[in-house]
Amino acid sequence: MPYHTYPFELPPLPYAHAALHPYIDEETMRCHHDKHFQTYITNLNKTLEPYPKLQKLTLERLLTYSGILPYEAYVGIERNGGGVYNHGLFFEGLSKPSEEAHAPRGYLAALINRTFGDFDKFKECFGAAALDVFGSGWVCLGLTPLKRLKIYTLTNQETILKQGARPILIFDVWEHAYYLKYKNARAEYVEALWKVAKFPEMRFRAD
Ligand SMILES: [Fe+2]
């Protein structure tokens, strides 16, 4: 999604709605991906309809430079564009529990160990940050402009782009992401996400 331009379309899930069972249930995936994600896409397109020049910009550029736009465009892009960007990363970053390695590998693994101590300590910090998000939001592992790892907590549909960072792993901690199965037990949902979260290969050295 970062490099897509208007008109935006809902990307299909790269796995079946029921594929993440028992960690994320099919009903949640249908509601979250097909309805919530679709709504952000529909509303982002509506936001951009009156602005032909903005329609040529990628989602990443829109979010990076939204602060200099007219207020209505700014608000629409922050809320809906942020929702499209974050949800795109989130759904792409999950995979079937049995099919892929659900732990970082290669250089990313080394960087996590160097930054946090080891993978378990990183999960502890990331999980604590996820629980610390007050209200609706996200927790994101990102690469800072100085190429260091940092855990970001984001409210509503903020992204890490304005801080010059690039996302590596993101967890949705809005209640719509887990309430049907986990009710108010966000900690159980976050624990379950580790069984289906997928870490990307990092193809460059960060120092
Ligand atoms: Fe969501």
Coordinates of N, CA and C and ligand atoms in Angstrom, one line a residue:
M1 N 0.8 -1.2 0.0 CA 0.0 0.0 0.0 C 0.8 1.3 0.0
P2 N 2.0 1.4 0.6 CA 2.7 2.6 0.7 C 2.9 3.4 -0.6
Y3 N 3.1 2.6 -1.7 CA 3.4 3.3 -3.0 C 2.2 3.3 -3.9
H4 N 1.0 2.9 -3.4 CA -0.2 3.0 -4.2 C -0.7 4.4 -4.3
T5 N -1.5 4.7 -5.3 CA -2.1 6.1 -5.5 C -3.6 5.9 -5.7
Y6 N -4.3 7.0 -5.7 CA -5.7 7.1 -5.9 C -6.1 6.5 -7.3
P7 N -7.2 5.8 -7.5 CA -8.1 5.4 -6.4 C -7.6 4.2 -5.7
F8 N -7.7 4.1 -4.4 CA -7.2 3.0 -3.6 C -8.2 1.9 -3.6
E9 N -7.7 0.7 -3.6 CA -8.6 -0.5 -3.6 C -8.2 -1.4 -2.5
L10 N -9.2 -2.2 -2.0 CA -8.9 -3.1 -0.9 C -8.0 -4.2 -1.4
P11 N -6.8 -4.4 -0.8 CA -6.0 -5.5 -1.2 C -6.5 -6.8 -0.6
P12 N -6.6 -7.9 -1.4 CA -7.1 -9.1 -0.9 C -6.2 -9.6 0.2
L13 N -6.7 -10.3 1.2 CA -5.9 -11.0 2.2 C -5.0 -12.0 1.5
P14 N -3.7 -12.0 1.9 CA -2.8 -13.0 1.3 C -3.0 -14.4 1.9
Y15 N -4.1 -14.7 2.6 CA -4.4 -16.0 3.2 C -5.9 -16.0 3.4
A16 N -6.4 -17.2 3.7 CA -7.9 -17.3 3.9 C -8.3 -16.6 5.2
H17 N -9.5 -16.2 5.3 CA -10.0 -15.5 6.5 C -9.8 -16.4 7.7
A18 N -10.0 -17.7 7.5 CA -9.9 -18.6 8.7 C -8.5 -19.1 8.9
A19 N -7.5 -18.7 8.1 CA -6.2 -19.2 8.2 C -5.4 -19.0 9.5
L20 N -5.8 -18.0 10.2 CA -5.1 -17.7 11.4 C -5.7 -18.3 12.7
H21 N -6.7 -19.2 12.5 CA -7.3 -19.9 13.6 C -6.3 -20.7 14.3
P22 N -6.3 -20.9 15.6 CA -7.2 -20.4 16.5 C -6.8 -19.0 17.1
Y23 N -5.8 -18.4 16.6 CA -5.3 -17.2 17.2 C -6.1 -15.9 16.9
I24 N -6.6 -15.9 15.6 CA -7.5 -14.8 15.2 C -8.6 -15.6 14.4
D25 N -9.8 -15.3 14.9 CA -11.0 -16.1 14.3 C -11.5 -15.5 13.0
E26 N -12.2 -16.3 12.3 CA -12.6 -15.9 10.9 C -13.6 -14.7 11.0
E27 N -14.5 -14.7 11.9 CA -15.5 -13.6 12.0 C -14.7 -12.3 12.2
T28 N -13.7 -12.3 13.1 CA -13.0 -11.0 13.3 C -12.3 -10.6 12.0
M29 N -11.7 -11.6 11.3 CA -11.0 -11.2 10.1 C -11.9 -10.7 9.0
R30 N -13.1 -11.3 8.9 CA -14.1 -10.8 7.9 C -14.5 -9.4 8.2
C31 N -14.8 -9.1 9.5 CA -15.2 -7.8 9.9 C -14.1 -6.8 9.8
H32 N -12.9 -7.2 10.3 CA -11.8 -6.3 10.3 C -11.3 -5.9 8.9
H33 N -11.0 -6.9 8.1 CA -10.4 -6.7 6.8 C -11.5 -6.2 5.8
D34 N -12.6 -6.9 5.7 CA -13.6 -6.6 4.6 C -14.4 -5.4 4.9
K35 N -14.6 -5.1 6.2 CA -15.5 -3.9 6.5 C -14.6 -2.7 7.1
H36 N -13.9 -2.9 8.2 CA -13.2 -1.7 8.7 C -12.1 -1.2 7.7
F37 N -11.3 -2.1 7.2 CA -10.2 -1.7 6.2 C -10.9 -1.1 5.0
Q38 N -12.0 -1.7 4.5 CA -12.6 -1.2 3.3 C -13.2 0.2 3.6
T39 N -13.7 0.5 4.8 CA -14.2 1.8 5.1 C -13.1 2.9 5.1
Y40 N -11.9 2.5 5.6 CA -10.8 3.5 5.5 C -10.5 3.8 4.0
I41 N -10.5 2.8 3.2 CA -10.2 2.9 1.8 C -11.2 3.8 1.1
T42 N -12.5 3.5 1.3 CA -13.6 4.3 0.8 C -13.5 5.8 1.2
N43 N -13.2 6.0 2.5 CA -13.2 7.4 3.0 C -11.9 8.1 2.5
L44 N -10.8 7.4 2.3 CA -9.6 8.0 1.7 C -9.9 8.5 0.3
N45 N -10.6 7.6 -0.5 CA -10.9 8.0 -1.8 C -11.8 9.2 -1.8
K46 N -12.8 9.3 -0.9 CA -13.7 10.4 -0.8 C -12.9 11.7 -0.5
T47 N -12.0 11.5 0.4 CA -11.1 12.7 0.9 C -10.4 13.3 -0.3
L48 N -9.9 12.4 -1.2 CA -9.0 12.8 -2.3 C -9.8 13.3 -3.6
E49 N -11.1 12.9 -3.6 CA -11.9 13.3 -4.8 C -11.8 14.7 -5.3
P50 N -11.8 15.7 -4.3 CA -11.8 17.1 -4.8 C -10.3 17.6 -5.1
Y51 N -9.3 16.8 -5.0 CA -7.9 17.2 -5.1 C -7.2 16.4 -6.1
P52 N -7.3 16.8 -7.4 CA -6.7 16.0 -8.5 C -5.2 16.0 -8.3
K53 N -4.6 17.0 -7.8 CA -3.1 17.0 -7.7 C -2.7 16.0 -6.6
L54 N -3.4 15.9 -5.6 CA -3.1 15.0 -4.5 C -3.3 13.5 -4.9
Q55 N -4.2 13.3 -5.9 CA -4.5 12.0 -6.4 C -3.2 11.3 -7.0
K56 N -2.3 12.1 -7.4 CA -1.1 11.6 -8.1 C 0.0 11.2 -7.1
L57 N -0.2 11.5 -5.8 CA 0.8 11.2 -4.8 C 0.6 9.8 -4.2
T58 N 1.7 9.2 -3.9 CA 1.6 7.9 -3.2 C 1.1 8.1 -1.8
L59 N 0.5 7.0 -1.2 CA 0.0 7.1 0.1 C 1.1 7.5 1.1
E60 N 2.3 7.0 0.9 CA 3.4 7.4 1.8 C 3.7 8.9 1.7
R61 N 3.7 9.5 0.5 CA 4.0 10.9 0.4 C 2.9 11.7 1.0
L62 N 1.6 11.3 0.8 CA 0.5 12.0 1.3 C 0.6 12.1 2.9
L63 N 1.0 10.9 3.5 CA 1.0 10.9 4.9 C 2.2 11.7 5.4
T64 N 3.3 11.7 4.7 CA 4.5 12.4 5.1 C 4.3 13.9 5.1
Y65 N 3.6 14.4 4.1 CA 3.5 15.8 3.9 C 2.1 16.4 4.1
S66 N 1.2 15.6 4.8 CA -0.2 16.1 5.0 C -0.2 17.4 5.8
G67 N 0.8 17.6 6.6 CA 0.8 18.8 7.5 C 0.7 20.1 6.7
I68 N 1.1 20.1 5.4 CA 1.1 21.4 4.7 C -0.1 21.5 3.8
L69 N -1.1 20.6 3.9 CA -2.3 20.6 3.1 C -3.4 21.4 3.8
P70 N -4.4 21.8 3.0 CA -5.6 22.4 3.6 C -6.2 21.5 4.7
Y71 N -6.8 22.1 5.7 CA -7.2 21.4 6.9 C -8.1 20.1 6.6
E72 N -9.1 20.3 5.7 CA -9.9 19.1 5.5 C -9.2 18.0 4.8
A73 N -8.3 18.3 3.9 CA -7.5 17.2 3.3 C -6.6 16.6 4.3
Y74 N -6.0 17.5 5.2 CA -5.1 17.0 6.2 C -5.8 16.0 7.2
V75 N -7.0 16.4 7.6 CA -7.7 15.5 8.6 C -8.1 14.2 7.9
G76 N -8.6 14.3 6.7 CA -9.0 13.1 6.0 C -7.9 12.2 5.7
I77 N -6.7 12.7 5.4 CA -5.6 11.9 5.1 C -5.0 11.3 6.3
E78 N -4.9 12.1 7.4 CA -4.4 11.5 8.7 C -5.3 10.4 9.2
R79 N -6.6 10.5 9.1 CA -7.5 9.5 9.7 C -7.6 8.3 8.7
N80 N -8.0 8.6 7.5 CA -8.3 7.5 6.6 C -7.0 7.0 5.9
G81 N -6.1 7.9 5.5 CA -4.9 7.4 4.9 C -4.0 6.7 5.9
G82 N -4.0 7.2 7.2 CA -3.3 6.4 8.2 C -3.9 5.1 8.4
G83 N -5.2 5.0 8.4 CA -5.9 3.7 8.6 C -5.6 2.7 7.4
V84 N -5.5 3.3 6.2 CA -5.2 2.4 5.1 C -3.7 1.9 5.2
Y85 N -2.8 2.8 5.5 CA -1.4 2.5 5.6 C -1.2 1.4 6.7
N86 N -1.7 1.7 7.9 CA -1.4 0.8 9.0 C -2.1 -0.5 8.8
H87 N -3.3 -0.5 8.3 CA -4.0 -1.8 8.1 C -3.3 -2.6 7.0
G88 N -2.9 -1.9 6.0 CA -2.1 -2.6 4.9 C -0.9 -3.4 5.5
L89 N -0.2 -2.7 6.3 CA 1.0 -3.3 6.9 C 0.6 -4.5 7.8
F90 N -0.4 -4.2 8.6 CA -0.8 -5.2 9.6 C -1.3 -6.5 8.9
F91 N -2.2 -6.5 8.0 CA -2.6 -7.7 7.3 C -1.6 -8.4 6.5
E92 N -0.7 -7.6 5.9 CA 0.4 -8.2 5.2 C 1.4 -8.9 6.1
G93 N 1.5 -8.4 7.3 CA 2.5 -8.9 8.3 C 2.0 -10.1 9.1
L94 N 0.9 -10.7 8.7 CA 0.4 -11.9 9.4 C 0.5 -13.1 8.4
S95 N 0.6 -14.3 9.0 CA 0.6 -15.5 8.1 C 0.2 -16.7 8.9
K96 N -0.1 -17.7 8.2 CA -0.6 -19.0 8.9 C 0.4 -19.4 9.9
P97 N -0.1 -19.9 11.1 CA 0.8 -20.2 12.2 C 1.8 -21.3 11.8
S98 N 1.5 -22.2 10.9 CA 2.4 -23.3 10.7 C 3.3 -23.1 9.5
E99 N 3.1 -22.1 8.7 CA 3.8 -22.0 7.4 C 5.1 -21.2 7.4
E100 N 5.2 -20.2 8.2 CA 6.4 -19.4 8.1 C 7.0 -19.2 9.5
A101 N 8.3 -18.8 9.4 CA 9.0 -18.6 10.7 C 8.4 -17.3 11.4
H102 N 8.0 -17.5 12.6 CA 7.4 -16.3 13.3 C 8.4 -15.7 14.3
A103 N 9.6 -15.8 13.9 CA 10.7 -15.1 14.7 C 11.6 -14.4 13.7
P104 N 12.2 -13.3 14.1 CA 13.1 -12.6 13.2 C 14.3 -13.5 12.8
R105 N 14.8 -13.3 11.6 CA 16.0 -14.0 11.2 C 17.1 -13.1 10.7
G106 N 18.3 -13.6 10.5 CA 19.4 -12.9 9.9 C 19.7 -11.6 10.6
Y107 N 19.9 -10.5 9.8 CA 20.4 -9.3 10.4 C 19.4 -8.6 11.4
L108 N 18.1 -8.8 11.1 CA 17.0 -8.2 12.0 C 17.1 -8.9 13.3
A109 N 17.3 -10.2 13.3 CA 17.4 -10.9 14.6 C 18.6 -10.4 15.4
A110 N 19.7 -10.2 14.7 CA 20.9 -9.7 15.4 C 20.7 -8.3 15.9
L111 N 20.0 -7.5 15.2 CA 19.7 -6.1 15.6 C 18.8 -6.1 16.8
I112 N 17.8 -6.9 16.8 CA 16.9 -7.1 17.9 C 17.7 -7.5 19.2
N113 N 18.5 -8.5 19.0 CA 19.3 -8.9 20.2 C 20.2 -7.8 20.7
R114 N 20.8 -7.1 19.8 CA 21.7 -6.0 20.2 C 20.9 -4.9 20.9
T115 N 19.7 -4.6 20.5 CA 18.9 -3.5 21.0 C 18.2 -3.8 22.3
F116 N 17.6 -5.0 22.3 CA 16.7 -5.4 23.4 C 17.3 -6.5 24.4
G117 N 18.4 -7.1 24.0 CA 19.0 -8.2 24.8 C 18.7 -9.5 24.1
D118 N 17.5 -9.9 23.9 CA 17.2 -11.1 23.1 C 15.7 -11.0 22.6
F119 N 15.3 -12.0 21.9 CA 13.9 -11.9 21.3 C 12.8 -11.9 22.4
D120 N 13.0 -12.7 23.4 CA 12.0 -12.7 24.5 C 11.9 -11.3 25.2
K121 N 13.0 -10.7 25.4 CA 13.0 -9.4 26.0 C 12.4 -8.3 25.1
F122 N 12.6 -8.5 23.8 CA 11.9 -7.6 22.8 C 10.4 -7.8 22.9
K123 N 10.0 -9.1 22.9 CA 8.5 -9.3 23.0 C 7.9 -8.8 24.2
E124 N 8.7 -8.8 25.3 CA 8.2 -8.3 26.6 C 8.0 -6.7 26.4
C125 N 9.0 -6.1 25.9 CA 8.9 -4.6 25.7 C 7.8 -4.2 24.7
F126 N 7.7 -5.0 23.6 CA 6.7 -4.7 22.6 C 5.3 -4.9 23.2
G127 N 5.1 -6.0 23.9 CA 3.8 -6.4 24.6 C 3.4 -5.3 25.6
A128 N 4.4 -4.9 26.4 CA 4.1 -3.8 27.4 C 3.7 -2.6 26.7
A129 N 4.3 -2.2 25.6 CA 3.9 -1.0 24.9 C 2.5 -1.2 24.3
A130 N 2.2 -2.4 23.8 CA 0.8 -2.6 23.3 C -0.2 -2.4 24.3
L131 N 0.1 -2.8 25.6 CA -0.9 -2.7 26.6 C -1.0 -1.2 27.1
D132 N 0.1 -0.5 26.8 CA 0.2 0.9 27.3 C -0.6 1.9 26.4
V133 N -1.0 1.4 25.2 CA -1.7 2.3 24.3 C -3.1 2.6 24.9
F134 N -3.3 3.9 25.2 CA -4.6 4.2 25.9 C -5.6 4.5 24.8
G135 N -6.7 3.7 24.9 CA -7.8 3.9 23.9 C -7.4 3.1 22.6
S136 N -7.7 3.7 21.5 CA -7.4 3.0 20.2 C -6.1 3.3 19.6
G137 N -5.4 2.4 19.1 CA -4.1 2.7 18.5 C -3.3 1.5 18.0
W138 N -2.0 1.7 17.9 CA -1.1 0.7 17.3 C 0.2 0.7 18.1
V139 N 0.9 -0.5 18.0 CA 2.3 -0.5 18.5 C 3.1 -1.0 17.3
C140 N 4.2 -0.3 17.1 CA 5.0 -0.5 15.9 C 6.5 -0.6 16.2
L141 N 7.2 -1.6 15.6 CA 8.6 -1.6 15.7 C 9.1 -0.9 14.4
G142 N 9.9 0.1 14.5 CA 10.3 0.8 13.4 C 11.8 1.1 13.4
L143 N 12.3 1.4 12.2 CA 13.7 1.8 12.0 C 13.8 3.3 12.0
T144 N 14.5 3.9 12.9 CA 14.6 5.4 13.0 C 15.4 6.0 11.9
P145 N 15.4 7.3 11.7 CA 16.2 7.9 10.7 C 17.7 7.6 10.9
L146 N 18.1 7.3 12.2 CA 19.5 7.0 12.4 C 19.7 5.5 12.4
K147 N 18.7 4.8 11.8 CA 18.8 3.3 11.5 C 19.0 2.5 12.8
R148 N 18.2 2.9 13.8 CA 18.2 2.2 15.0 C 16.7 1.6 15.2
L149 N 16.6 0.6 16.0 CA 15.2 0.0 16.2 C 14.6 0.8 17.3
K150 N 13.3 1.1 17.2 CA 12.5 1.7 18.2 C 11.1 1.2 18.2
I151 N 10.5 1.1 19.5 CA 9.1 0.7 19.6 C 8.3 2.0 19.7
Y152 N 7.4 2.2 18.8 CA 6.5 3.4 18.8 C 5.1 3.0 19.3
T153 N 4.5 3.8 20.1 CA 3.0 3.6 20.3 C 2.3 4.8 19.6
L154 N 1.3 4.4 18.9 CA 0.6 5.4 18.1 C -0.9 5.4 18.5
T155 N -1.5 6.6 18.5 CA -2.9 6.7 18.8 C -3.7 6.8 17.6
N156 N -4.9 6.4 17.6 CA -5.9 6.4 16.5 C -5.2 5.9 15.2
Q157 N -5.1 6.7 14.2 CA -4.4 6.2 13.0 C -3.1 6.9 12.6
E158 N -2.4 7.3 13.7 CA -1.1 7.9 13.4 C -0.2 6.9 12.7
T159 N 0.8 7.4 12.0 CA 1.8 6.5 11.4 C 3.2 7.0 11.9
I160 N 4.2 6.2 11.7 CA 5.5 6.6 12.1 C 6.3 7.4 11.0
L161 N 5.6 7.7 9.9 CA 6.3 8.3 8.7 C 6.7 9.7 9.0
K162 N 5.9 10.5 9.8 CA 6.3 11.9 10.0 C 7.6 12.0 10.9
Q163 N 7.9 10.9 11.6 CA 9.1 10.9 12.4 C 10.3 10.4 11.6
G164 N 10.0 10.2 10.3 CA 11.1 9.8 9.5 C 11.5 8.3 9.6
A165 N 10.6 7.6 10.3 CA 10.9 6.2 10.6 C 10.2 5.3 9.5
R166 N 10.7 4.0 9.5 CA 10.1 3.0 8.6 C 9.6 1.8 9.4
P167 N 8.4 1.3 9.1 CA 7.9 0.2 10.0 C 8.5 -1.1 9.6
I168 N 8.6 -2.0 10.6 CA 9.1 -3.3 10.5 C 8.0 -4.3 10.9
L169 N 7.3 -4.0 12.0 CA 6.3 -4.9 12.6 C 5.2 -4.0 13.2
I170 N 3.9 -4.3 13.0 CA 2.9 -3.5 13.6 C 1.8 -4.3 14.1
F171 N 1.3 -4.0 15.3 CA 0.1 -4.7 15.9 C -1.0 -3.7 16.0
D172 N -2.2 -4.1 15.6 CA -3.4 -3.3 15.7 C -4.0 -3.6 17.1
V173 N -4.1 -2.5 18.0 CA -4.7 -2.7 19.3 C -6.0 -1.9 19.5
W174 N -6.6 -1.6 18.3 CA -8.0 -1.1 18.4 C -8.8 -2.3 18.9
E175 N -9.9 -2.0 19.6 CA -10.7 -3.1 20.1 C -11.4 -3.8 19.0
H176 N -11.6 -3.2 17.8 CA -12.2 -3.9 16.7 C -11.4 -5.1 16.2
A177 N -10.1 -5.0 16.6 CA -9.1 -6.1 16.1 C -9.3 -7.3 16.9
Y178 N -9.9 -7.3 18.1 CA -9.8 -8.4 19.0 C -11.1 -8.6 19.8
Y179 N -12.0 -7.7 19.8 CA -13.1 -7.8 20.8 C -14.0 -9.0 20.7
L180 N -14.3 -9.4 19.4 CA -15.2 -10.5 19.2 C -14.7 -11.8 19.9
K181 N -13.4 -12.0 19.8 CA -12.9 -13.3 20.4 C -12.3 -13.0 21.8
Y182 N -11.6 -12.0 22.0 CA -10.9 -11.8 23.3 C -11.6 -10.8 24.3
K183 N -12.7 -10.2 23.8 CA -13.4 -9.2 24.7 C -12.4 -8.2 25.1
N184 N -12.3 -7.9 26.4 CA -11.4 -6.8 26.9 C -9.9 -7.3 27.1
A185 N -9.7 -8.6 26.8 CA -8.4 -9.2 27.2 C -7.3 -8.9 26.1
R186 N -6.9 -7.6 26.1 CA -5.9 -7.2 25.1 C -4.6 -8.0 25.2
A187 N -4.2 -8.3 26.4 CA -2.9 -9.0 26.6 C -3.0 -10.4 26.0
E188 N -4.1 -11.1 26.1 CA -4.2 -12.5 25.5 C -4.2 -12.4 24.0
Y189 N -4.8 -11.3 23.4 CA -4.8 -11.1 22.0 C -3.3 -10.8 21.5
V190 N -2.6 -10.0 22.2 CA -1.2 -9.7 21.8 C -0.4 -10.9 21.9
E191 N -0.6 -11.7 22.9 CA 0.2 -13.0 23.0 C -0.1 -13.9 21.8
A192 N -1.4 -13.9 21.4 CA -1.7 -14.8 20.3 C -1.1 -14.3 19.0
L193 N -1.0 -13.0 18.9 CA -0.4 -12.4 17.6 C 1.0 -12.9 17.4
W194 N 1.8 -13.1 18.4 CA 3.1 -13.6 18.2 C 3.1 -14.9 17.4
K195 N 2.0 -15.7 17.5 CA 2.0 -17.0 16.7 C 1.7 -16.8 15.2
V196 N 1.3 -15.6 14.8 CA 1.0 -15.4 13.4 C 1.7 -14.2 12.8
A197 N 2.4 -13.5 13.7 CA 3.1 -12.3 13.1 C 4.4 -12.7 12.4
K198 N 4.6 -12.0 11.3 CA 5.7 -12.4 10.3 C 6.7 -11.3 10.3
F199 N 8.0 -11.6 10.5 CA 9.0 -10.6 10.4 C 9.6 -10.5 9.0
P200 N 9.8 -9.3 8.5 CA 10.4 -9.3 7.1 C 11.9 -9.6 7.2
E201 N 12.5 -9.9 6.0 CA 13.9 -10.0 5.9 C 14.4 -8.5 5.8
M202 N 15.5 -8.2 6.5 CA 16.1 -6.9 6.3 C 17.3 -7.1 5.4
R203 N 17.3 -6.4 4.3 CA 18.3 -6.6 3.2 C 19.4 -5.6 3.3
F204 N 19.5 -4.8 4.3 CA 20.6 -3.8 4.4 C 21.1 -3.8 5.9
R205 N 22.3 -3.4 6.0 CA 22.8 -3.2 7.3 C 22.3 -1.9 7.9
A206 N 21.9 -1.9 9.2 CA 21.4 -0.6 9.7 C 22.4 0.2 10.4
D207 N 23.7 -0.1 10.3 CA 24.7 0.8 10.8 C 25.9 0.9 9.9
Ligands
FE1 FE -7.9 -2.2 12.7

